[in-house]
Short mmCIF file of C-alpha atoms and ligand atoms in Angstrom, two decimals:
data_model
loop_
_atom_site.label_atom_id
_atom_site.label_comp_id
_atom_site.label_asym_id
_atom_site.label_seq_id
_atom_site.Cartn_x
_atom_site.Cartn_y
_atom_site.Cartn_z
CA THR X 77 94.60 -205.44 110.83
CA SER X 78 92.57 -204.16 112.76
CA GLN X 79 89.66 -203.32 111.00
CA LEU X 80 89.44 -207.27 110.15
CA ILE X 81 88.46 -208.35 113.78
CA PRO X 82 84.86 -209.05 114.35
CA GLN X 83 84.01 -205.57 116.25
CA SER X 84 80.95 -205.94 119.11
CA THR X 85 77.76 -203.61 118.64
CA GLN X 86 77.32 -203.71 122.14
CA SER X 87 79.90 -200.98 122.88
CA SER X 88 78.92 -202.01 127.21
CA GLY X 89 79.36 -205.24 126.40
CA ILE X 90 76.38 -206.18 128.84
CA SER X 91 73.49 -207.42 126.90
CA VAL X 92 69.46 -207.88 128.66
CA VAL X 93 67.23 -209.66 126.83
CA ALA X 94 63.97 -210.78 127.84
CA ARG X 95 62.16 -214.27 126.90
CA ILE X 96 58.18 -214.43 127.70
CA ARG X 97 57.32 -218.24 127.61
CA PRO X 98 53.97 -219.93 125.88
CA PHE X 99 51.15 -220.98 128.79
CA LEU X 100 51.63 -224.17 129.46
CA PRO X 101 48.16 -226.52 127.92
CA HIS X 102 47.57 -226.57 132.18
CA GLU X 103 48.05 -223.34 132.85
CA LYS X 104 45.17 -220.56 133.25
CA GLN X 105 44.93 -217.38 131.40
CA HIS X 106 43.78 -213.89 132.87
CA PRO X 107 40.71 -212.24 131.67
CA TYR X 108 43.79 -209.28 130.10
CA PRO X 109 47.27 -209.87 129.44
CA ILE X 110 49.44 -209.02 132.03
CA ILE X 111 52.82 -209.44 130.71
CA PHE X 112 53.10 -208.66 127.25
CA LYS X 113 56.16 -208.36 124.34
CA SER X 114 56.03 -204.23 122.56
CA GLU X 115 58.62 -203.96 120.30
CA ASN X 116 61.76 -203.81 122.26
CA ASN X 117 60.11 -203.09 125.97
CA VAL X 118 58.30 -206.03 128.31
CA VAL X 119 54.79 -204.18 129.26
CA THR X 120 53.48 -205.37 132.64
CA ASN X 121 49.59 -204.76 133.58
CA ASP X 122 48.86 -205.35 137.14
CA PRO X 123 46.68 -207.98 137.53
CA GLN X 124 45.05 -206.10 140.67
CA ASN X 125 45.08 -202.74 139.59
CA LYS X 126 44.46 -202.62 135.83
CA LEU X 127 45.34 -199.41 135.33
CA LEU X 128 49.13 -200.05 136.75
CA THR X 129 50.90 -200.11 133.35
CA SER X 130 54.83 -200.59 133.58
CA SER X 131 57.04 -200.22 130.47
CA HIS X 132 60.40 -202.24 130.57
CA PRO X 133 62.88 -201.68 128.06
CA PHE X 134 65.73 -204.04 126.64
CA ASP X 135 68.66 -204.66 124.34
CA SER X 136 66.07 -207.54 122.60
CA VAL X 137 62.50 -209.01 123.60
CA PHE X 138 60.94 -212.38 122.51
CA GLY X 139 57.62 -213.28 123.03
CA PRO X 140 55.76 -216.77 123.35
CA ASP X 141 56.14 -217.27 119.43
CA SER X 142 60.23 -217.30 119.53
CA GLN X 143 62.49 -220.36 119.10
CA ASN X 144 65.63 -221.09 120.75
CA VAL X 145 67.20 -220.20 117.57
CA ASP X 146 65.69 -216.48 117.88
CA ILE X 147 67.26 -216.33 121.23
CA PHE X 148 70.65 -217.07 120.27
CA GLN X 149 70.75 -214.00 117.99
CA PRO X 150 71.96 -211.12 120.55
CA LEU X 151 74.19 -213.66 121.95
CA ILE X 152 76.18 -213.57 118.47
CA PRO X 153 78.04 -209.92 119.53
CA ASN X 154 79.15 -211.26 123.13
CA LEU X 155 80.85 -214.42 121.21
CA HIS X 156 82.54 -212.19 118.78
CA ASN X 157 83.99 -210.72 121.69
CA VAL X 158 85.06 -214.17 122.88
CA LEU X 159 86.57 -214.60 120.02
CA CYS X 160 88.67 -211.41 120.18
CA GLY X 161 89.44 -212.06 123.78
CA LEU X 162 86.72 -211.32 126.00
CA PRO X 163 85.56 -214.39 128.67
CA LEU X 164 81.77 -214.33 128.52
CA LEU X 165 79.29 -214.55 131.85
CA GLN X 166 75.79 -215.76 130.13
CA ILE X 167 73.27 -216.45 132.64
CA ASN X 168 69.78 -217.17 132.56
CA TYR X 169 67.57 -215.84 135.25
CA GLY X 170 63.80 -215.67 136.34
CA VAL X 171 61.06 -217.57 138.50
CA THR X 172 60.86 -221.42 138.40
CA SER X 173 59.31 -223.09 135.35
CA SER X 174 59.70 -219.56 133.57
CA GLY X 175 61.86 -221.67 131.04
CA LYS X 176 65.79 -220.90 131.56
CA THR X 177 66.65 -224.74 131.37
CA TYR X 178 64.71 -225.08 128.25
CA THR X 179 66.60 -222.12 126.90
CA LEU X 180 70.00 -223.38 127.61
CA PHE X 181 69.97 -226.92 127.26
CA GLY X 182 66.73 -226.97 124.45
CA ASN X 183 65.59 -230.07 123.16
CA GLN X 184 65.85 -232.19 119.97
CA ASP X 185 63.74 -230.12 118.23
CA GLN X 186 65.22 -227.08 119.47
CA PRO X 187 69.04 -226.43 120.38
CA GLY X 188 69.41 -224.71 123.37
CA LEU X 189 72.33 -221.94 123.80
CA LEU X 190 74.86 -224.15 124.47
CA GLN X 191 74.46 -226.50 121.45
CA GLN X 192 74.33 -223.00 119.24
CA SER X 193 76.88 -221.62 120.59
CA ALA X 194 79.78 -224.30 120.17
CA SER X 195 78.44 -224.48 116.91
CA TYR X 196 78.86 -221.21 116.33
CA LEU X 197 82.31 -220.77 117.76
CA MET X 198 83.92 -224.36 116.12
CA GLN X 199 82.18 -222.70 112.91
CA GLN X 200 84.43 -219.69 113.40
CA LEU X 201 87.66 -221.14 115.11
CA PRO X 202 88.23 -224.35 113.20
CA GLN X 203 92.11 -225.16 114.21
CA ALA X 204 91.29 -224.05 117.85
CA ARG X 205 90.52 -226.82 120.53
CA PHE X 206 87.18 -227.35 122.61
CA PHE X 207 86.43 -228.15 126.19
CA VAL X 208 83.98 -227.96 128.33
CA SER X 209 83.28 -228.57 132.27
CA ALA X 210 79.98 -228.63 134.27
CA VAL X 211 79.39 -228.18 138.22
CA GLN X 212 76.45 -227.59 140.23
CA ILE X 213 75.39 -226.15 143.39
CA TYR X 214 73.31 -227.89 145.17
CA LEU X 215 72.59 -226.75 148.86
CA ASN X 216 76.10 -225.32 150.42
CA GLN X 217 78.22 -228.03 148.01
CA VAL X 218 79.25 -227.41 144.56
CA SER X 219 80.22 -230.78 142.75
CA ASP X 220 81.54 -232.02 139.39
CA LEU X 221 78.64 -232.98 136.98
CA LEU X 222 81.35 -234.53 134.52
CA ASN X 223 82.86 -236.51 137.65
CA ASN X 224 80.21 -238.34 139.24
CA ASN X 225 79.30 -235.28 141.35
CA PHE X 226 82.44 -235.54 143.04
CA GLN X 227 82.60 -232.60 145.37
CA LEU X 228 84.54 -229.61 144.92
CA LYS X 229 86.38 -227.07 147.49
CA CYS X 230 85.55 -223.84 146.40
CA LEU X 231 88.72 -221.04 146.53
CA ALA X 232 87.90 -217.42 147.36
CA THR X 233 90.01 -216.14 144.53
CA GLN X 234 89.74 -214.27 141.27
CA GLN X 235 91.44 -217.06 139.00
CA ASP X 236 89.89 -220.09 138.98
CA PRO X 237 87.51 -221.31 142.17
CA LEU X 238 86.78 -224.80 140.99
CA PRO X 239 90.88 -225.80 139.69
CA LYS X 240 90.01 -229.88 140.59
CA ARG X 241 86.61 -229.94 138.09
CA VAL X 242 87.19 -232.34 135.09
CA LEU X 243 87.28 -230.92 131.50
CA LYS X 244 86.57 -233.01 128.73
CA GLU X 245 87.32 -231.85 124.86
CA PHE X 246 84.73 -232.03 121.84
CA THR X 247 85.41 -232.68 118.54
CA SER X 248 82.01 -232.22 117.50
CA ILE X 249 77.97 -230.94 118.57
CA GLN X 250 77.30 -234.57 119.03
CA GLN X 251 79.80 -235.51 121.25
CA LEU X 252 79.24 -231.95 123.32
CA GLN X 253 75.88 -233.62 123.53
CA LYS X 254 76.62 -236.42 124.60
CA ILE X 255 78.58 -234.49 127.27
CA LEU X 256 75.64 -232.45 127.93
CA ALA X 257 73.13 -235.30 128.81
CA GLN X 258 75.98 -236.59 131.09
CA ALA X 259 75.88 -233.40 133.12
CA GLN X 260 72.19 -233.29 133.06
CA GLY X 261 71.70 -236.65 134.20
CA GLN X 262 73.72 -235.53 137.39
CA ARG X 263 71.65 -232.67 138.57
CA GLU X 264 69.37 -232.28 141.09
CA THR X 265 65.76 -232.06 140.26
CA ALA X 266 62.51 -232.58 141.95
CA GLN X 267 59.01 -232.29 140.77
CA THR X 268 57.52 -229.12 142.24
CA MET X 269 53.72 -227.16 142.48
CA ASN X 270 55.13 -225.31 139.52
CA ASN X 271 57.22 -227.29 137.18
CA SER X 272 57.74 -230.93 136.87
CA ALA X 273 61.32 -231.26 136.66
CA SER X 274 62.49 -228.07 138.36
CA SER X 275 66.16 -227.76 138.83
CA ARG X 276 67.23 -227.22 142.82
CA SER X 277 70.65 -226.97 141.74
CA HIS X 278 72.32 -223.56 140.05
CA CYS X 279 74.57 -225.49 137.34
CA LEU X 280 77.58 -223.83 135.92
CA ILE X 281 78.76 -224.88 131.98
CA TYR X 282 82.12 -223.45 130.93
CA TYR X 283 83.07 -223.99 127.46
CA PHE X 284 87.39 -223.10 127.36
CA ILE X 285 88.54 -222.66 124.13
CA GLN X 286 92.28 -222.82 122.75
CA LEU X 287 94.47 -222.10 120.40
CA ASN X 288 97.72 -222.48 120.27
CA ASN X 289 99.25 -221.08 123.85
CA GLU X 290 96.14 -218.96 124.38
CA GLN X 291 92.67 -219.50 125.60
CA ASN X 292 89.21 -217.99 126.51
CA GLN X 293 86.04 -219.10 128.36
CA ILE X 294 82.72 -218.76 128.54
CA CYS X 295 80.37 -219.83 131.89
CA PHE X 296 76.67 -220.54 130.97
CA VAL X 297 74.62 -220.52 134.02
CA ASP X 298 71.17 -222.04 134.62
CA LEU X 299 70.08 -221.06 138.07
CA ALA X 300 67.81 -222.74 140.07
CA GLY X 301 64.12 -222.77 140.19
CA SER X 302 63.26 -219.77 143.07
CA GLU X 303 59.62 -219.55 144.35
CA PRO X 304 57.29 -218.31 147.20
CA PHE X 305 57.96 -220.20 150.35
CA GLN X 306 55.32 -223.04 150.23
CA THR X 307 54.43 -224.67 153.35
CA ASN X 308 52.57 -227.58 152.07
CA SER X 309 56.32 -228.48 150.65
CA SER X 310 58.64 -231.04 151.82
CA LYS X 311 60.83 -230.80 154.46
CA GLN X 312 64.00 -230.90 151.67
CA LEU X 313 62.10 -228.98 148.60
CA GLN X 314 61.79 -226.23 151.78
CA GLN X 315 65.57 -226.55 152.68
CA GLU X 316 66.47 -226.20 149.06
CA SER X 317 64.29 -223.14 148.48
CA SER X 318 65.61 -221.64 151.27
CA PHE X 319 69.27 -221.97 149.66
CA ILE X 320 68.40 -221.06 146.39
CA ARG X 321 66.47 -217.97 147.28
CA THR X 322 69.92 -217.05 149.70
CA SER X 323 72.19 -217.58 146.98
CA LEU X 324 69.82 -215.38 144.31
CA LEU X 325 69.56 -212.63 147.01
CA MET X 326 73.49 -212.54 146.56
CA LEU X 327 73.94 -212.25 142.93
CA ASP X 328 71.33 -209.91 143.10
CA LYS X 329 73.07 -208.11 145.91
CA SER X 330 76.33 -208.49 143.65
CA ILE X 331 74.65 -207.02 140.50
CA LYS X 332 73.59 -204.13 142.77
CA ASP X 333 76.71 -203.36 143.86
CA LEU X 334 78.41 -202.84 140.65
CA LYS X 335 75.99 -201.27 139.04
CA ASN X 336 76.84 -198.66 142.16
CA LEU X 337 79.97 -199.28 141.68
CA SER X 338 79.63 -197.65 137.87
CA THR X 339 77.59 -194.86 139.07
CA MET X 340 78.13 -194.10 142.55
CA ASN X 341 82.07 -194.40 142.69
CA GLN X 342 81.20 -196.98 145.69
CA ASN X 343 84.71 -199.51 145.87
CA SER X 344 83.45 -203.14 146.64
CA VAL X 345 81.57 -205.74 145.55
CA SER X 346 81.23 -208.50 147.99
CA PHE X 347 81.82 -212.13 146.71
CA ARG X 348 82.49 -214.12 149.57
CA SER X 349 78.46 -213.85 150.49
CA SER X 350 77.91 -217.50 148.95
CA LEU X 351 79.01 -220.14 146.74
CA LEU X 352 77.47 -218.68 143.78
CA THR X 353 79.22 -215.37 143.77
CA MET X 354 82.27 -216.88 144.47
CA CYS X 355 82.11 -219.05 141.24
CA LEU X 356 80.80 -216.46 139.39
CA ARG X 357 83.94 -213.84 140.55
CA PRO X 358 85.96 -214.55 137.46
CA PHE X 359 83.62 -212.98 135.29
CA LEU X 360 82.50 -210.25 137.83
CA GLN X 361 85.58 -208.96 139.74
CA PRO X 362 85.41 -205.26 138.75
CA GLN X 363 89.04 -203.64 137.98
CA GLN X 364 89.68 -199.96 137.68
CA LYS X 365 91.82 -198.63 134.70
CA GLU X 366 92.41 -195.01 134.09
CA ASN X 367 89.76 -194.07 136.73
CA ARG X 368 87.12 -195.93 135.11
CA PHE X 369 85.08 -199.42 136.25
CA GLN X 370 85.87 -202.49 134.47
CA LEU X 371 84.49 -206.03 133.94
CA PRO X 372 87.00 -208.86 133.01
CA GLY X 373 84.93 -209.07 130.24
CA SER X 374 81.43 -209.08 129.06
CA ILE X 375 77.56 -210.10 130.44
CA SER X 376 74.59 -211.47 128.70
CA LEU X 377 71.54 -211.87 131.13
CA ILE X 378 68.47 -213.44 130.01
CA LEU X 379 65.24 -212.60 132.06
CA ASN X 380 63.05 -215.67 131.52
CA LEU X 381 59.25 -214.28 131.89
CA HIS X 382 55.84 -216.38 132.27
CA CYS X 383 52.39 -215.39 132.45
CA VAL X 384 51.03 -217.40 135.36
CA LEU X 385 48.63 -215.13 137.62
CA ASP X 386 50.36 -216.58 141.54
CA GLN X 387 53.35 -215.46 140.30
CA PHE X 388 53.29 -212.40 138.38
CA TYR X 389 54.81 -209.95 141.25
CA SER X 390 57.73 -212.48 141.44
CA ASN X 391 58.28 -211.92 137.38
CA LYS X 392 57.92 -207.93 137.89
CA GLU X 393 61.11 -208.56 140.34
CA THR X 394 63.26 -210.35 137.52
CA LEU X 395 61.90 -207.48 135.29
CA ASN X 396 63.70 -205.07 137.53
CA LEU X 397 66.92 -207.28 138.36
CA GLY X 398 67.42 -206.64 134.33
CA LEU X 399 66.57 -203.04 134.52
CA LEU X 400 69.08 -202.66 137.06
CA THR X 401 72.07 -204.52 135.24
CA LYS X 402 71.57 -202.25 131.73
CA GLU X 403 72.84 -199.50 133.99
CA ILE X 404 76.33 -201.15 134.50
CA LYS X 405 78.78 -199.38 132.70
CA ASN X 406 81.22 -201.61 131.31
CA TYR X 407 84.72 -200.48 130.03
CA ALA X 408 85.76 -203.69 129.25
CA LYS X 409 87.90 -203.65 126.03
CA THR X 410 89.15 -206.78 123.54
CA PRO X 411 91.74 -207.53 124.32
CA SER X 412 91.09 -207.77 128.27
CA ARG X 413 93.70 -208.91 130.20
CA LEU X 414 92.37 -211.91 131.17
CA GLY X 415 91.58 -212.88 127.29
CA GLN X 416 94.66 -213.97 125.59
CA LEU X 417 93.09 -215.18 122.36
CA GLY X 418 93.03 -211.72 120.92
CA GLN X 419 96.04 -211.80 119.22
CA SER X 420 95.62 -215.31 117.57
CA CYS X 421 92.07 -213.43 116.24
CA GLN X 422 93.56 -211.54 114.82
CA ASN X 423 96.24 -213.81 113.14
CA TYR X 424 93.31 -216.22 112.30
CA VAL X 425 91.48 -213.44 110.29
CA ALA X 426 94.93 -211.82 109.02
CA LYS X 427 95.61 -215.67 108.33
CA SER X 428 92.41 -216.48 106.39
CA THR X 429 92.00 -213.05 104.75
CA LEU X 430 95.90 -214.33 103.13
CA GLN X 431 94.32 -217.66 102.16
CA SER X 432 91.06 -216.17 100.23
CA GLN X 433 93.77 -213.72 98.77
CA GLN X 434 95.55 -216.74 98.04
CA SER X 435 93.06 -218.62 97.00
CA SER X 436 91.58 -215.48 94.42
CA LEU X 437 95.16 -215.42 92.68
CA VAL X 438 94.92 -218.94 92.01
CA GLU X 439 91.88 -218.50 90.40
CA SER X 440 93.19 -215.82 88.61
CA LEU X 441 95.98 -217.63 87.21
CA GLN X 442 94.03 -220.36 86.52
CA ASP X 443 91.59 -218.00 84.61
CA GLU X 444 95.01 -216.97 82.88
CA SER X 445 96.75 -220.51 82.16
CA GLU X 446 93.04 -220.68 80.35
CA LEU X 447 93.31 -217.78 78.41
CA VAL X 448 96.97 -218.93 77.31
CA GLU X 449 95.45 -222.60 76.79
CA GLN X 450 93.24 -220.79 74.17
CA PHE X 451 95.84 -218.78 73.02
CA GLU X 452 97.17 -221.65 71.88
CA MET X 453 94.45 -224.13 70.46
CA LEU X 454 93.89 -220.64 68.34
CA THR X 455 97.68 -220.38 67.04
CA LYS X 456 97.36 -224.23 66.42
CA GLN X 457 94.06 -223.26 64.12
CA LEU X 458 95.70 -220.61 62.48
CA PHE X 459 98.82 -222.72 61.82
CA GLN X 460 96.85 -225.10 60.17
CA LEU X 461 94.75 -222.71 58.48
CA GLN X 462 98.22 -221.14 57.28
CA ALA X 463 99.33 -225.00 56.00
CA GLU X 464 96.68 -225.25 54.14
CA ALA X 465 96.61 -221.48 52.49
CA GLU X 466 99.98 -222.67 51.23
CA GLU X 467 98.93 -225.28 50.11
CA GLU X 468 96.12 -224.23 48.27
CA MET X 469 98.78 -221.49 46.78
CA ILE X 470 101.18 -224.19 45.81
CA GLU X 471 98.24 -226.23 43.92
CA MET X 472 96.86 -222.50 42.29
CA ARG X 473 100.76 -222.10 41.18
CA ARG X 474 100.68 -225.58 39.68
CA GLU X 475 97.66 -224.80 37.87
CA VAL X 476 98.54 -221.61 36.58
CA VAL X 477 102.36 -223.30 35.13
CA LYS X 478 100.30 -226.15 33.36
CA GLU X 479 98.09 -223.44 31.92
CA MET X 480 100.91 -221.29 30.99
CA ALA X 481 102.88 -224.45 29.45
CA GLU X 482 99.17 -224.93 27.54
CA LEU X 483 99.03 -221.65 26.82
CA MET X 484 102.84 -221.59 25.63
CA GLU X 485 102.27 -225.56 23.09
CA ILE X 486 99.63 -223.42 21.30
CA GLU X 487 101.69 -220.47 20.77
CA LEU X 488 104.44 -222.87 19.84
CA GLU X 489 101.79 -224.64 17.50
CA ALA X 490 100.77 -221.66 16.18
CA GLN X 491 104.64 -221.12 15.46
CA ARG X 492 105.54 -223.84 14.03
CA THR X 493 101.83 -224.12 11.71
CA GLU X 494 103.53 -220.70 10.73
CA PHE X 495 107.35 -221.71 10.23
CA GLU X 496 105.65 -225.20 8.17
CA ALA X 497 103.85 -222.72 6.33
CA GLU X 498 107.17 -220.37 5.69
CA LEU X 499 109.13 -223.85 4.56
CA ASP X 500 106.32 -224.65 2.10
CA GLU X 501 106.69 -221.37 0.50
CA LYS X 502 110.53 -221.12 -0.05
CA ASP X 503 110.34 -224.63 -1.37
CA ARG X 504 108.01 -223.38 -3.70
CA GLN X 505 110.13 -220.87 -4.80
CA ILE X 506 112.84 -222.67 -4.44
CA MET X 507 111.00 -225.53 -6.69
CA GLU X 508 110.51 -222.14 -9.05
CA LEU X 509 114.05 -221.22 -9.43
CA LYS X 510 115.24 -224.65 -10.31
CA ARG X 511 112.98 -225.00 -12.93
CA ARG X 512 113.55 -221.31 -14.13
CA LEU X 513 117.68 -222.51 -13.70
CA GLY X 514 116.48 -225.62 -16.09
CA GLU X 515 114.63 -223.35 -18.66
CA MET X 516 117.83 -221.07 -19.05
N1 ATP B 614 59.75 -221.22 125.20
C1 ATP B 614 59.27 -222.88 125.22
N2 ATP B 614 58.69 -223.10 124.91
C2 ATP B 614 57.44 -224.06 125.37
N3 ATP B 614 57.79 -224.44 125.92
C3 ATP B 614 58.75 -223.85 127.06
C4 ATP B 614 59.05 -222.69 126.95
N4 ATP B 614 60.26 -223.05 127.87
C5 ATP B 614 59.65 -223.44 128.91
N5 ATP B 614 58.84 -224.23 128.09
C6 ATP B 614 58.69 -225.58 129.06
O1 ATP B 614 57.83 -225.23 130.70
C7 ATP B 614 58.68 -226.11 131.33
C8 ATP B 614 59.67 -224.62 132.32
O2 ATP B 614 60.61 -224.81 132.00
P1 ATP B 614 62.22 -224.90 132.05
O3 ATP B 614 62.09 -226.16 133.32
O4 ATP B 614 63.09 -224.70 131.77
O5 ATP B 614 61.76 -223.38 133.44
P2 ATP B 614 63.08 -223.32 134.87
O6 ATP B 614 63.03 -221.86 134.09
O7 ATP B 614 64.58 -224.18 134.33
O8 ATP B 614 62.73 -223.67 136.19
P3 ATP B 614 63.45 -224.02 137.31
O9 ATP B 614 63.36 -223.01 137.59
O10 ATP B 614 62.15 -224.68 138.38
O11 ATP B 614 64.08 -225.18 137.01
C9 ATP B 614 58.96 -226.74 130.92
O12 ATP B 614 57.92 -228.39 130.65
C10 ATP B 614 59.58 -226.58 129.46
O13 ATP B 614 59.87 -226.86 128.12
MG1 MG B 615 65.77 -225.23 135.30
#
């Protein structure tokens, strides 16, 4: 059955995709483009020195015209990996107002990655059960967005750092949408210089997929808005910004460690440095296997970019982190230790293949029964024709007999006439003899 299992097209299981959002109505454009797409590259032109151009190649790059459905396409191989038992970490990275929340949650017209992924997985595994949980990391606290921001203790473990969070089952996208809206309603947001609804907390949305006794998970991360230090903002905003910046630095450091681990054989990645990395540890903790470094699952990193002039250098940092992530070598193979959905996936694929074979057999049987029906109808018609023909034969025989009888009658009549003529002749001869006798 192995060739029936959907195979990932990314051997590394790490995909890095960039998205440049369009200008918003109030944003001013630079005289020449400073960040733009060229095939699978993001090209930057330094606003202070037009000659300073650099190209950043990624797995896919999407320009300002792209829709949320386009950004979903490169995620499909990662979702196939999920079906085959590899957990997935999907991170939306980028400076404040670059479109992270827009890409993940979307809006009414453009469902985000969350809705699109769920409907894709529900279609692929219709008999599985689906659960969602959502937490936020705000300042130095983790709280449950589906349980009135109940404060959660984050455990320093590789298994489940947040065992007390609430899981909600969903059986339709409408139901999921309601739960996601509830989570968004509980989230910390604020109006900032750059974004009228800036995320002030990191938000982690988990999907759990359960099939029989096996399960797998995805963690979608919408990072909080990181912005340059601003002296004129409120004390609270400054405090939030400082927490956000520190946690993002720690995430960057974990990614750098993973990259060094795979290229320089360094053997430690520190997760305890921030709540964010502690929460992400089940997806990032490397394992040494057959002298090779292996991640627990696959990773999708979306680099959200914009072309606002005064944040050009922050966007450049996003691009550099993307290039670094691309260098991580991941030898994770399906199904992994963590993901147990693999066998079920095989069974599922085998079962649906059997089902389709069964239905084509039923179809061919139906074809056959149609043939039998046709055969029976033709046989009936044939019998009828035969019966009609026999009747005709009998009729014809009758006619022939009648004709023969008529002919015989004519013959008889002729013989009778001949016989009568002979009788007349004999009578005449008798008379003649009598006459002669009288004379004698
Ligand atoms: N691709 C897009 N097309 C149209 N509008 C977009 C797009 N991406 C983002 N926007 C708009 O840009 C603004 C900022 O987007 P969003 O809030 O998603 O950014 P963010 O990266 O989450 O910011 P923060 O880090 O501050 O939370 C929003 O008004 C959003 O509607
Ligand atoms: Mg946001």
